[in-house]
Amino acid sequence: MTFYDLASLTKPLVTAPLAHAFLDLDGDRRFALGFHDREAPLTARQLLCHAGGLPPWRPFLGDSVAEQMRRPVAGHPLLRYATAGEATYSDLGYRLLAQLIEMETRVPFARIGAAMSGLAPAPWRELPVQALNGPDADAWRAAEPEVPLPAPDPHRPHDLNARAGMAGHAGFGATMGSLRNWLLIWSKQWAPRMCVEASRESDGSLWGLGLRAAHRGRGRFAELLQDLPLGSLGEARVLEWPGEDRDAPAPELGLEPGPPSGWWCHFGFTGPAVFFRPEDGACLALLLHRRGMEGGCLDAEALRARRWAILSRFTATLKG
């Protein structure tokens, strides 16, 4: 059975449920996390919906996020600073959530995450399909040109920071069976708590407390999902990419998101995705990898086409 690196699906499938289970979402944790110069409160609720004012990314060298924030960096979009009043998708916020969970439970994040979900923390015995480094490699070199990239390791995640030991944002993997087993619980107990309007990105995209709204609009996955009848999925479904050499292009993507569709979602850089509709508890996950024919990472459009091919084929069968 194929094993998949879930990448950022770790956020909604592991970190967010643990945060909802163990943390006071509205307590001010800035001082506990080392942000002694920060004037505004910093809460778990803000971190869950990417509204903590943190940048998207910094290389993990073992120092705290607060210390990282004191060092100026530039030269790559992942290193940009957050804009006040707007959600900015941030791996760093989920690193802080993992720290808070460890403080509260006194259990290592990987251990408690595995015990709750049944998903596998790295290092892995089973090996996912590997691809060459992604954009985090260029961001690492821009931020820390004197520090070598974490060495490739087939037993560890594609994500460089997860490979280096950072927790909370990535670092878990699954087979089709283990993911489905967890989704049967997750879709009933945890996903509904994440589907609340909590913050918005600069383009109007809506974030909840662990999932983001799936917006309507040309070329967006909600266009495939929004016509599925209520109750048509039954229990949680997991779809695997069939391994075709070439995927047909997806429809052109509109620049601006349309209105929320009623579905919520999250994506992993390595390919997987999860969709959830709170109205009827419908839950659908896609398992695929991002490796292209030459071994490199698919670009964003090629990855969207691969996801679109899986989802469109499935939704067509349900719509008759």
Coordinates of N, CA and C in Angstrom, one line a residue, residues 22 38 44 83 87 90 93 113 117 121 147 170 183 190 196 205 245 249 253 261 301 315:
F22 N -6.7 20.7 23.8 CA -5.9 21.0 25.0 C -5.7 22.4 25.3
R38 N 6.3 42.2 22.1 CA 5.0 42.3 21.4 C 4.0 43.0 22.2
A44 N -4.0 31.2 20.7 CA -4.1 30.0 19.9 C -5.1 30.2 18.8
T83 N 0.9 41.3 6.9 CA 0.3 42.6 6.9 C -0.7 42.7 8.0
A87 N -5.0 37.9 7.4 CA -4.5 36.5 7.6 C -3.3 36.3 6.6
S90 N 0.9 30.9 7.6 CA 2.2 30.8 8.3 C 2.5 29.4 8.9
G93 N 3.2 29.8 12.8 CA 2.1 29.8 13.8 C 1.8 28.4 14.2
G113 N 0.4 13.3 18.8 CA -0.2 13.4 17.6 C -0.5 12.0 17.0
S117 N -4.3 10.4 16.4 CA -4.8 10.2 15.0 C -4.5 8.9 14.3
P121 N 4.2 9.8 12.4 CA 5.2 10.9 12.5 C 6.5 10.4 11.9
V147 N 24.2 28.4 6.0 CA 23.8 27.2 6.6 C 23.3 26.2 5.6
A170 N 4.0 20.3 9.6 CA 4.2 19.1 8.6 C 4.8 18.0 9.4
L183 N -10.0 9.9 9.4 CA -11.1 10.9 8.9 C -12.5 10.5 9.4
W190 N -13.8 16.7 15.1 CA -12.9 17.9 15.1 C -13.1 18.8 13.9
V196 N -15.5 27.8 11.2 CA -16.1 29.1 11.6 C -15.3 30.2 11.0
S205 N -10.0 35.6 0.8 CA -10.1 34.2 1.2 C -10.3 34.1 2.7
D245 N 0.5 9.1 -16.5 CA 1.7 9.9 -16.8 C 1.4 11.3 -17.1
P249 N -5.0 19.5 -18.6 CA -5.0 20.7 -17.9 C -6.3 21.0 -17.2
L253 N -7.7 29.3 -13.9 CA -8.1 29.7 -12.5 C -8.4 31.2 -12.5
S261 N -18.4 28.3 -0.6 CA -19.3 27.3 -1.2 C -20.0 26.5 -0.2
E301 N 0.4 24.8 -11.4 CA -0.6 24.4 -12.3 C -0.7 22.9 -12.6
T315 N -16.5 13.2 -8.8 CA -17.7 13.9 -8.7 C -18.7 13.6 -9.9

